[in-house]
JSON list of C-alpha atoms in Angstrom, two decimals:
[
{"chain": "A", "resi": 15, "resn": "UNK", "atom": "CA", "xyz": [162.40, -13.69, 169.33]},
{"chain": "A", "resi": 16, "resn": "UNK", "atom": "CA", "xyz": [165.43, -14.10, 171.61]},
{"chain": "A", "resi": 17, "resn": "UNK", "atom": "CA", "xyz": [167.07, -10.69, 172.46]},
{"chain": "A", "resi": 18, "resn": "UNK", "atom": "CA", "xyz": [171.07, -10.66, 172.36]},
{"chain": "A", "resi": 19, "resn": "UNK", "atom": "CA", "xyz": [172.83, -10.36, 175.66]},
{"chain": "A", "resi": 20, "resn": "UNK", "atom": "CA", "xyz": [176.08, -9.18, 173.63]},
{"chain": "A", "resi": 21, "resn": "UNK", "atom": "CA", "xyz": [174.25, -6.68, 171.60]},
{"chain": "A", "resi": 22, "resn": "UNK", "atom": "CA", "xyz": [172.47, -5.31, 174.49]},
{"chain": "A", "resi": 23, "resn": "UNK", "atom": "CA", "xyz": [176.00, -4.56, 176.38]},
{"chain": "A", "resi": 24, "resn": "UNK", "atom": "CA", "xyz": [177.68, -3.23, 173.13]},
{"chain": "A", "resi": 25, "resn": "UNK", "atom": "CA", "xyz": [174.26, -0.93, 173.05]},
{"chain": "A", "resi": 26, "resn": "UNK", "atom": "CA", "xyz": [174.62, -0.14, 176.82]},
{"chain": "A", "resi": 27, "resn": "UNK", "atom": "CA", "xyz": [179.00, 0.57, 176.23]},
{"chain": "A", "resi": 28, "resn": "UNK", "atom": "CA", "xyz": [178.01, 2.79, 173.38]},
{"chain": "A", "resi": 29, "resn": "UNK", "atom": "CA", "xyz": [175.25, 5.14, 175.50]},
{"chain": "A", "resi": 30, "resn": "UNK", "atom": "CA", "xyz": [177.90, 4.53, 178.55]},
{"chain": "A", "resi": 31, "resn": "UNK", "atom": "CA", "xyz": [180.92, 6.46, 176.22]},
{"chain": "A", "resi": 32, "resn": "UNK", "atom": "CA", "xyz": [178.61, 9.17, 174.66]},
{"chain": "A", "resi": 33, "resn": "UNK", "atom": "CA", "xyz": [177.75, 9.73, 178.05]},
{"chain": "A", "resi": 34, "resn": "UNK", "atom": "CA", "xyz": [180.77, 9.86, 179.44]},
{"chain": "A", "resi": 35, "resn": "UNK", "atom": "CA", "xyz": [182.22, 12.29, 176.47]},
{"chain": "A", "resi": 36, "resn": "UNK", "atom": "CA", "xyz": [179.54, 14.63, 176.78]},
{"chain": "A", "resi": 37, "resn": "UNK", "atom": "CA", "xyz": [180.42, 14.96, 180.53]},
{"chain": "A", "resi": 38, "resn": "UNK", "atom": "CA", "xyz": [184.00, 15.26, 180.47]},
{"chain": "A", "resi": 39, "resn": "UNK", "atom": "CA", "xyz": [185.27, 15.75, 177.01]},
{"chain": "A", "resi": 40, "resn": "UNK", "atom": "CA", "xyz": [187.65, 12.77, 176.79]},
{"chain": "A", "resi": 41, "resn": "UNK", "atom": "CA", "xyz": [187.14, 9.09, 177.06]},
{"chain": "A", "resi": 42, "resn": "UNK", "atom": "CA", "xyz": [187.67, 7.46, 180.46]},
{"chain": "A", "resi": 43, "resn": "UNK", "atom": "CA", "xyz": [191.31, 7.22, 181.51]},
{"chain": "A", "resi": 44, "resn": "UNK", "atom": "CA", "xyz": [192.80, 4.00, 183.10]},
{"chain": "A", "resi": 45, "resn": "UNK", "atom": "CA", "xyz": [196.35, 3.87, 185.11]},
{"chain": "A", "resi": 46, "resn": "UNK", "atom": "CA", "xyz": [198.32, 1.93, 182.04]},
{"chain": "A", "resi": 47, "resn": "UNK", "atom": "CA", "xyz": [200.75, -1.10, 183.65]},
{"chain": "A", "resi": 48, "resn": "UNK", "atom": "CA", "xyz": [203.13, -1.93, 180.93]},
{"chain": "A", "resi": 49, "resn": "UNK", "atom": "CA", "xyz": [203.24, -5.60, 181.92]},
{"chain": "A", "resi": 50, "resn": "UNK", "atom": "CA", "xyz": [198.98, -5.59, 181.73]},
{"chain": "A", "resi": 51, "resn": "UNK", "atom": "CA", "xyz": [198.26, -4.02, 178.33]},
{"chain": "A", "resi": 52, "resn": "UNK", "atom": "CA", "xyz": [194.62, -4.21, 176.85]},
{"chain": "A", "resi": 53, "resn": "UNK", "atom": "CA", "xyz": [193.40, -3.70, 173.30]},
{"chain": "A", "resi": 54, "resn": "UNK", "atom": "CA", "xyz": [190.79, -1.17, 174.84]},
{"chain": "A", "resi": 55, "resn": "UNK", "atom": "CA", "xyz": [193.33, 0.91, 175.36]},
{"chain": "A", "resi": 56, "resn": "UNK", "atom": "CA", "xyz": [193.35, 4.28, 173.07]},
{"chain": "A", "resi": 57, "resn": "UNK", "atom": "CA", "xyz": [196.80, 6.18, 172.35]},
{"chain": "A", "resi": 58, "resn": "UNK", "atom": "CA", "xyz": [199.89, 6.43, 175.00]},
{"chain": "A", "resi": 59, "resn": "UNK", "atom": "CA", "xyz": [200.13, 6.99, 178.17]},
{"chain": "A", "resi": 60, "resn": "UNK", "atom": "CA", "xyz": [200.00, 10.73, 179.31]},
{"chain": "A", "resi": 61, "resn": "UNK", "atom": "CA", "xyz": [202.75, 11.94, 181.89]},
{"chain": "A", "resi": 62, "resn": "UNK", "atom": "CA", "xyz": [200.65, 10.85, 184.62]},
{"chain": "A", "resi": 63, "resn": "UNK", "atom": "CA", "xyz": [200.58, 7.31, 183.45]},
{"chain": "A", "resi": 64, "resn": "UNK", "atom": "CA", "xyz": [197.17, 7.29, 182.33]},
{"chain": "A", "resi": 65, "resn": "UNK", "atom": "CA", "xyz": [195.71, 5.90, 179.06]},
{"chain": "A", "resi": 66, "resn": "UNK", "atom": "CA", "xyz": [192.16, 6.50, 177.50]},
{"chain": "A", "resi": 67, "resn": "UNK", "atom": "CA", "xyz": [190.07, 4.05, 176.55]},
{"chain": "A", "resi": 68, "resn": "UNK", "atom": "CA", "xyz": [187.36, 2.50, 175.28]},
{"chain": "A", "resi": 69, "resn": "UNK", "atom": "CA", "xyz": [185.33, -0.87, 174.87]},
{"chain": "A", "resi": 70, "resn": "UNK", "atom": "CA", "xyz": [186.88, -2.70, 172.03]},
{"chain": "A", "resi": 71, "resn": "UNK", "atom": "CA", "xyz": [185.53, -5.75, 170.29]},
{"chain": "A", "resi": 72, "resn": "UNK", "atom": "CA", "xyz": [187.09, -9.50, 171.20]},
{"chain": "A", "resi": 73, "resn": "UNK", "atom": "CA", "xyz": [188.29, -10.53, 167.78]},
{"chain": "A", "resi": 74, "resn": "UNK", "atom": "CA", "xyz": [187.72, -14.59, 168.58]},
{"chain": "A", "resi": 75, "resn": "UNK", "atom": "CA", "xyz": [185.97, -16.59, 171.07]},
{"chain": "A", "resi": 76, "resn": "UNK", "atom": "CA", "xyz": [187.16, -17.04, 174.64]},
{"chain": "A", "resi": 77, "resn": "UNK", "atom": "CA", "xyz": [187.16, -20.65, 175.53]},
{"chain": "A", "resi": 78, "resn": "UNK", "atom": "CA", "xyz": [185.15, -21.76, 178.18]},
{"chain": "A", "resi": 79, "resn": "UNK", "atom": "CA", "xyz": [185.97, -25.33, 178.77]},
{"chain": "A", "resi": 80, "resn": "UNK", "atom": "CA", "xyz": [188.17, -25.24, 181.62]},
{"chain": "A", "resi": 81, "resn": "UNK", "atom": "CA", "xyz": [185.47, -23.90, 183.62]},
{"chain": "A", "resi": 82, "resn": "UNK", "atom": "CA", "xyz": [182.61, -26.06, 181.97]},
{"chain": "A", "resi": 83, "resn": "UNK", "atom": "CA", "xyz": [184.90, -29.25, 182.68]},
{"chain": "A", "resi": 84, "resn": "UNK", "atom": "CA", "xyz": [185.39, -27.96, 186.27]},
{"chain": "A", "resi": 85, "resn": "UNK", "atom": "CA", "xyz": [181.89, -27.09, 186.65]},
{"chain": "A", "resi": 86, "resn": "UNK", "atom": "CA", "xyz": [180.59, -29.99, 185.13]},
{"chain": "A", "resi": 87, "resn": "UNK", "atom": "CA", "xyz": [178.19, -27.92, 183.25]},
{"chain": "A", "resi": 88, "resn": "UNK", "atom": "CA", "xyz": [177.69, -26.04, 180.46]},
{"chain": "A", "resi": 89, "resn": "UNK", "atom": "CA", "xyz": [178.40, -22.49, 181.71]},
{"chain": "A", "resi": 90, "resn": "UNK", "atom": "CA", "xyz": [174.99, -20.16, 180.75]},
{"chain": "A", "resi": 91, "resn": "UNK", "atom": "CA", "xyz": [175.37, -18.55, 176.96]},
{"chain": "A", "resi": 92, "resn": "UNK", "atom": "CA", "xyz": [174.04, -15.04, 178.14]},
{"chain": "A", "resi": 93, "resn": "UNK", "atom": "CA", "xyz": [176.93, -15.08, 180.35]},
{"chain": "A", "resi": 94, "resn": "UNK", "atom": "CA", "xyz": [179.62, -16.38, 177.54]},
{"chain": "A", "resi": 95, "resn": "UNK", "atom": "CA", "xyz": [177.88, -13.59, 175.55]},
{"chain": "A", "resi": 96, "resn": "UNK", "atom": "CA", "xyz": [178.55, -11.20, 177.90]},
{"chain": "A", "resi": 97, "resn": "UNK", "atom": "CA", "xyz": [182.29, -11.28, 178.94]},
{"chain": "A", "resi": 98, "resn": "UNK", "atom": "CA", "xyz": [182.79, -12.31, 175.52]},
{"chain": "A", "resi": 99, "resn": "UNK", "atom": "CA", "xyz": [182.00, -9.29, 173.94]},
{"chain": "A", "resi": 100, "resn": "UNK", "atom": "CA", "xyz": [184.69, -6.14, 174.82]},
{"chain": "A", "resi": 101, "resn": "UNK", "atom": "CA", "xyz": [187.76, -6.22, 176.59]},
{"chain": "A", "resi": 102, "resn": "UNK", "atom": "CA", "xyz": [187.07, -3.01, 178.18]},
{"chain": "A", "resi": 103, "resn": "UNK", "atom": "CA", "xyz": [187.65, -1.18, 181.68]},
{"chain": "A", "resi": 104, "resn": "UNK", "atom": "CA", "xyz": [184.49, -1.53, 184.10]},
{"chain": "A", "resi": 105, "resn": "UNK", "atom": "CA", "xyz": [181.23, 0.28, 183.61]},
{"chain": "A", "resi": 106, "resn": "UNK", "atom": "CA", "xyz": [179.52, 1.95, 185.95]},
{"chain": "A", "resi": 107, "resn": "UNK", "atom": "CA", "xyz": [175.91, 2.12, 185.79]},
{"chain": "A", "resi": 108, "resn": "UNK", "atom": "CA", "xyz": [172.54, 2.72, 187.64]},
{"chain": "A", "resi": 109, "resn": "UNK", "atom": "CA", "xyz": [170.00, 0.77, 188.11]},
{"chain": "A", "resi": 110, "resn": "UNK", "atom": "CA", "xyz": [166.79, 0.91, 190.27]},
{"chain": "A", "resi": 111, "resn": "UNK", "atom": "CA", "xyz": [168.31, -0.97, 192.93]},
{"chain": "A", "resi": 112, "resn": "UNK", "atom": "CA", "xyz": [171.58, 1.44, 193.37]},
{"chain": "A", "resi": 113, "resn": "UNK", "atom": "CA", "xyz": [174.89, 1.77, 191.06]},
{"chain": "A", "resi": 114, "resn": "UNK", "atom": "CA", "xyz": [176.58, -0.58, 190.13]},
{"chain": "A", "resi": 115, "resn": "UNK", "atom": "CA", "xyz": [180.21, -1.64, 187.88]},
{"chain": "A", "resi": 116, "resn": "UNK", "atom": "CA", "xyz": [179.80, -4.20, 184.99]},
{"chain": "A", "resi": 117, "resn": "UNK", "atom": "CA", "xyz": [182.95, -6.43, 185.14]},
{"chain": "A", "resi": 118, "resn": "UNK", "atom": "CA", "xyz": [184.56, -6.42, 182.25]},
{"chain": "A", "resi": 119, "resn": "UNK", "atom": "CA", "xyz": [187.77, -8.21, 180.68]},
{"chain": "A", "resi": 120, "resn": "UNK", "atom": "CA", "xyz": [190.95, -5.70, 180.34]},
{"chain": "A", "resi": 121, "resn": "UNK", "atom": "CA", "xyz": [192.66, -8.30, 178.70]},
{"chain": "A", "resi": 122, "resn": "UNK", "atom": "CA", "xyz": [193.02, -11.89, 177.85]},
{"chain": "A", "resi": 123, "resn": "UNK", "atom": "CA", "xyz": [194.63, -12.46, 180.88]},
{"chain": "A", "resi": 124, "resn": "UNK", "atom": "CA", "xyz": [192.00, -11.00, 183.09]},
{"chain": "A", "resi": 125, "resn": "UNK", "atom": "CA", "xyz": [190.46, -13.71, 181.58]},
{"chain": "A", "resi": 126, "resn": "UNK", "atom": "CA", "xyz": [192.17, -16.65, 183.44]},
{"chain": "A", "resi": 127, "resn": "UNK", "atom": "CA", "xyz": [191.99, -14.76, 186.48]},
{"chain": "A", "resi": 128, "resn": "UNK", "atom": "CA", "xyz": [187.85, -13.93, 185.95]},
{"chain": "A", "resi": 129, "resn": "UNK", "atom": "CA", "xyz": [187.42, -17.82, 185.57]},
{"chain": "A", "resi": 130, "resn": "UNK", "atom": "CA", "xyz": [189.63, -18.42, 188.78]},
{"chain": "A", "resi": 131, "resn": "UNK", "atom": "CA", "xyz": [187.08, -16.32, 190.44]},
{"chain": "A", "resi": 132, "resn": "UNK", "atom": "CA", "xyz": [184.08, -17.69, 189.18]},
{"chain": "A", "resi": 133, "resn": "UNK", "atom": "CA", "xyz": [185.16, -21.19, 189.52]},
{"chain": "A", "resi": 134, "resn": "UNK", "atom": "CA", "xyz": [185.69, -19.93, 193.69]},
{"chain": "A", "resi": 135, "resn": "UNK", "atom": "CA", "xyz": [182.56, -18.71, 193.81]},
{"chain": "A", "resi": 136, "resn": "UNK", "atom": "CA", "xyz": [181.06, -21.49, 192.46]},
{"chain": "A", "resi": 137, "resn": "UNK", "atom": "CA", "xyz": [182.64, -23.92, 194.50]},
{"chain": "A", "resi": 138, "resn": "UNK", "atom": "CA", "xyz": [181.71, -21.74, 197.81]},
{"chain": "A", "resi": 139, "resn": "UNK", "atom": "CA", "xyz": [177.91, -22.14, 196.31]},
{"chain": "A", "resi": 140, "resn": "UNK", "atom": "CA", "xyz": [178.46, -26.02, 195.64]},
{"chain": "A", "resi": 141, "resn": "UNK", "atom": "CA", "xyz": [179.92, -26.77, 199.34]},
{"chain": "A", "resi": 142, "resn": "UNK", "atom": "CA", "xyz": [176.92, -24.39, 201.00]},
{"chain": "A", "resi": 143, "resn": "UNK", "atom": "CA", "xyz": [174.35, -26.43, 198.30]},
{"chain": "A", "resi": 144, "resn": "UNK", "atom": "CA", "xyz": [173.38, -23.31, 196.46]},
{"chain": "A", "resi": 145, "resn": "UNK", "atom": "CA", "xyz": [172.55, -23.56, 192.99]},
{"chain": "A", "resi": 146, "resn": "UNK", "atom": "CA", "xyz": [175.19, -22.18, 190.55]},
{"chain": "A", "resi": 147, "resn": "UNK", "atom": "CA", "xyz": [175.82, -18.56, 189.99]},
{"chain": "A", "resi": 148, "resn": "UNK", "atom": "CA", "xyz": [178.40, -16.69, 188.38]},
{"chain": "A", "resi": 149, "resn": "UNK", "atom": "CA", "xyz": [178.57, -12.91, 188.86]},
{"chain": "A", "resi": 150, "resn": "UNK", "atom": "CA", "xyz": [179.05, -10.09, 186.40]},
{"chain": "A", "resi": 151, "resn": "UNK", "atom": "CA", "xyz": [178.82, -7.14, 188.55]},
{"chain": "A", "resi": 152, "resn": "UNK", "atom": "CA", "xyz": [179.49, -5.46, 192.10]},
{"chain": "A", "resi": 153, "resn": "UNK", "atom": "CA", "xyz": [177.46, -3.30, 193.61]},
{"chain": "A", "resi": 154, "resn": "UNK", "atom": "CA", "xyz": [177.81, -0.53, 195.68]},
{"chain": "A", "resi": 155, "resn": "UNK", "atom": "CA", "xyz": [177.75, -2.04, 198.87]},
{"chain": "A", "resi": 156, "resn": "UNK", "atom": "CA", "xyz": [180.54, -4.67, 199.28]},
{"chain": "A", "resi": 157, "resn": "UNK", "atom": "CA", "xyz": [178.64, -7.30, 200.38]},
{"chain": "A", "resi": 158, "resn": "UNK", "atom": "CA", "xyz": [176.57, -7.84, 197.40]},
{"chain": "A", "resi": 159, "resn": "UNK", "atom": "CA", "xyz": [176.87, -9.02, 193.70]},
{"chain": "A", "resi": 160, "resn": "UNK", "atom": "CA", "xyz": [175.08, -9.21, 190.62]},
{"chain": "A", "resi": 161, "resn": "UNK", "atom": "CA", "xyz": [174.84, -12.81, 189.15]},
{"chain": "A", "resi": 162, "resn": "UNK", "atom": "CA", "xyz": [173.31, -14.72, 186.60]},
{"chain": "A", "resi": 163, "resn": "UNK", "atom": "CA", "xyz": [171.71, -18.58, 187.82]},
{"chain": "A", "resi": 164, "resn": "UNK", "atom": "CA", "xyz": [173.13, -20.75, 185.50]},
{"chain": "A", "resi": 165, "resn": "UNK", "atom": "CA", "xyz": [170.24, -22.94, 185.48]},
{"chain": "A", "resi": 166, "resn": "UNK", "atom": "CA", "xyz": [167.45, -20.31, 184.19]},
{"chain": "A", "resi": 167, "resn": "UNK", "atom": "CA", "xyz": [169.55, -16.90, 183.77]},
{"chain": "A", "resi": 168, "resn": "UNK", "atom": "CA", "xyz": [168.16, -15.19, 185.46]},
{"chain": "A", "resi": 169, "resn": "UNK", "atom": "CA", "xyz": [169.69, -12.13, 187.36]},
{"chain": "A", "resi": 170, "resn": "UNK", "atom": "CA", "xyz": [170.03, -11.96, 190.87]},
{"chain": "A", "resi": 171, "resn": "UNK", "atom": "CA", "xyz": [171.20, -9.59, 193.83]},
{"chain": "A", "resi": 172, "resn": "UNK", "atom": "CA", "xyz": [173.00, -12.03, 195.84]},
{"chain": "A", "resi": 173, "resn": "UNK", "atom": "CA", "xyz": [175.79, -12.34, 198.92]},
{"chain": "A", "resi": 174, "resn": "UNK", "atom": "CA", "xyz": [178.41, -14.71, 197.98]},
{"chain": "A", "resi": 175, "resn": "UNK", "atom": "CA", "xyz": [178.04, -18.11, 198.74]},
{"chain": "A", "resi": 176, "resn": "UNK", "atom": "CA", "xyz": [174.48, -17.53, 200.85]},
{"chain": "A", "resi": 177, "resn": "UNK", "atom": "CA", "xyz": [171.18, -18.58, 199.26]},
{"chain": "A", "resi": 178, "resn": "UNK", "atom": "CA", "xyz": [170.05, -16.40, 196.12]},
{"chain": "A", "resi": 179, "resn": "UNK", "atom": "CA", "xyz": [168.84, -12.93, 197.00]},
{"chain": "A", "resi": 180, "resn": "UNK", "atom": "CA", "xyz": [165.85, -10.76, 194.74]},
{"chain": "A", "resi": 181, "resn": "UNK", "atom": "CA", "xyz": [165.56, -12.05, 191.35]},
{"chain": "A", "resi": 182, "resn": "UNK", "atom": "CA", "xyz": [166.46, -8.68, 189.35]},
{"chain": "A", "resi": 183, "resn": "UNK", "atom": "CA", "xyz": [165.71, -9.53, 186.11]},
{"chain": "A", "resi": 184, "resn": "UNK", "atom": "CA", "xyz": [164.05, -13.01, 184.15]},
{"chain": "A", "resi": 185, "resn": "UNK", "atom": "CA", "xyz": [167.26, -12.28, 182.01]},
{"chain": "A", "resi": 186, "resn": "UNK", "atom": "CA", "xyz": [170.65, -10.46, 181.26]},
{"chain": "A", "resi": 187, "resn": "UNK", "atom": "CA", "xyz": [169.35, -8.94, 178.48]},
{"chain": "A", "resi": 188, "resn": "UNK", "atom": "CA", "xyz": [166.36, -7.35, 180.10]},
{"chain": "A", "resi": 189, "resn": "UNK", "atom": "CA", "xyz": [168.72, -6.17, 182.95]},
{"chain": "A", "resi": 190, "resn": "UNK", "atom": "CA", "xyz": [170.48, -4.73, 180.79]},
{"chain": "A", "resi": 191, "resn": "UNK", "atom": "CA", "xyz": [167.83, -2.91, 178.99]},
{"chain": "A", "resi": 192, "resn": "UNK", "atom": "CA", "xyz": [166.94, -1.43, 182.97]},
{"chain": "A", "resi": 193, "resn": "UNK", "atom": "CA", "xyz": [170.39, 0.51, 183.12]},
{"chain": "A", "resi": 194, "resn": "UNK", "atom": "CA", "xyz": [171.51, 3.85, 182.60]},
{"chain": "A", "resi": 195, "resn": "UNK", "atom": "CA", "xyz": [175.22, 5.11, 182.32]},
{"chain": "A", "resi": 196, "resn": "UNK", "atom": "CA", "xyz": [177.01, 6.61, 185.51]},
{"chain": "A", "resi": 197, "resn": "UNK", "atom": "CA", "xyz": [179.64, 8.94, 184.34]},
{"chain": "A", "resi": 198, "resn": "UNK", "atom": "CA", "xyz": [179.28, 11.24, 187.47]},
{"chain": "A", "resi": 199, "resn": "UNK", "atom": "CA", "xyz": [182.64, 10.29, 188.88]},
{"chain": "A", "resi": 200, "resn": "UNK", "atom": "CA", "xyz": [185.75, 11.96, 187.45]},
{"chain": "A", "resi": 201, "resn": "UNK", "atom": "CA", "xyz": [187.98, 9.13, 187.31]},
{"chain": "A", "resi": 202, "resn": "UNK", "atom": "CA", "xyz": [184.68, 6.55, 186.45]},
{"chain": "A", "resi": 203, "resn": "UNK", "atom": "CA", "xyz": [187.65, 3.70, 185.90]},
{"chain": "A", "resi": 204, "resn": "UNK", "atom": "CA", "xyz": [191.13, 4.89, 186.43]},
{"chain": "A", "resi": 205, "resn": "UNK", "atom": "CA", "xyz": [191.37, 0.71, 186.34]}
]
């Protein structure tokens, strides 16, 4: 039986936010912009300018087919599944390999600028004759990412546009199984 990719993250943004309220009382704060708004966000602003919030469910389906049509592929389901699950702040996590931030969509206009991105990267790939990736995390150090191969979905540690780094994970959803919340940083999003 197939494992979910999008139940797996909602399992992974639910341990992430227990987490983070047992550590600090409150739910991770974010600097609110008034001109980009996101359903994840939880109340008003404070004085500062910060908002809480947390990883609230996409209510219909983001549309892919810009990309797919650009692409000229079907873009990986794990990977639909995955940024089309919250719109949400980042979350940090650990894994084996170091920490790491889960990108995730802060509104439907992070969206367009997410597909943007992964339409650059993939191009970058396409000109150097890499295979396709499209990433869903950064890592620690700069020069790396976290991306899924399109062709078997696998997960791998990767520079952009060089050849494919350590395969990670056979999957999304077992990577995702591998990680445990960071919540050691004070301001874990401030967006």
């Amino acid at each position: 039986m197939s494992r979910d990719t999008g139940t797996l993250l909602e399992a992974y943004a639910e341990r992430f936010i227990s987490a983070w309220l047992a550590r600090h009382g409150s739910l991770p704060e974010a600097e609110h912009d008034p001109d980009w708004p996101s359903p994840c966000e939880q109340g008003e602003p404070d004085w500062h300018g910060f908002v809480y919030w947390r990883p609230v469910a996409q209510s219909s389906a983001l549309d892919w087919s810009g990309l797919e049509t650009a692409l000229e592929t079907p873009v990986h389901p794990a990977l639909k599944a995955y940024y089309g699950r919250f719109w949400s702040g980042h979350l940090p996590a650990r894994h084996a390999e170091g920490g790491l931030d889960l990108i995730q969509l802060w509104n439907p206009a992070d969206f367009e600028r997410l597909v943007e991105n992964l339409l650059g990267h993939a191009l970058a790939r396409r000109r150097a004759r890499l295979p396709l990736t499209l990433f869903f995390a950064c890592t620690e150090d700069p020069e790396l990412i976290l991306s899924l191969r399109n062709d078997d979905g696998s997960v791998v540690l990767e520079r952009p546009a060089r050849p494919s780094g350590r395969t990670l994970a056979p999957d999304l959803a077992t990577f995702l199984e591998q990680l445990e919340p960071d919540v050691g940083a004070g301001d874990a999003d401030r967006h």
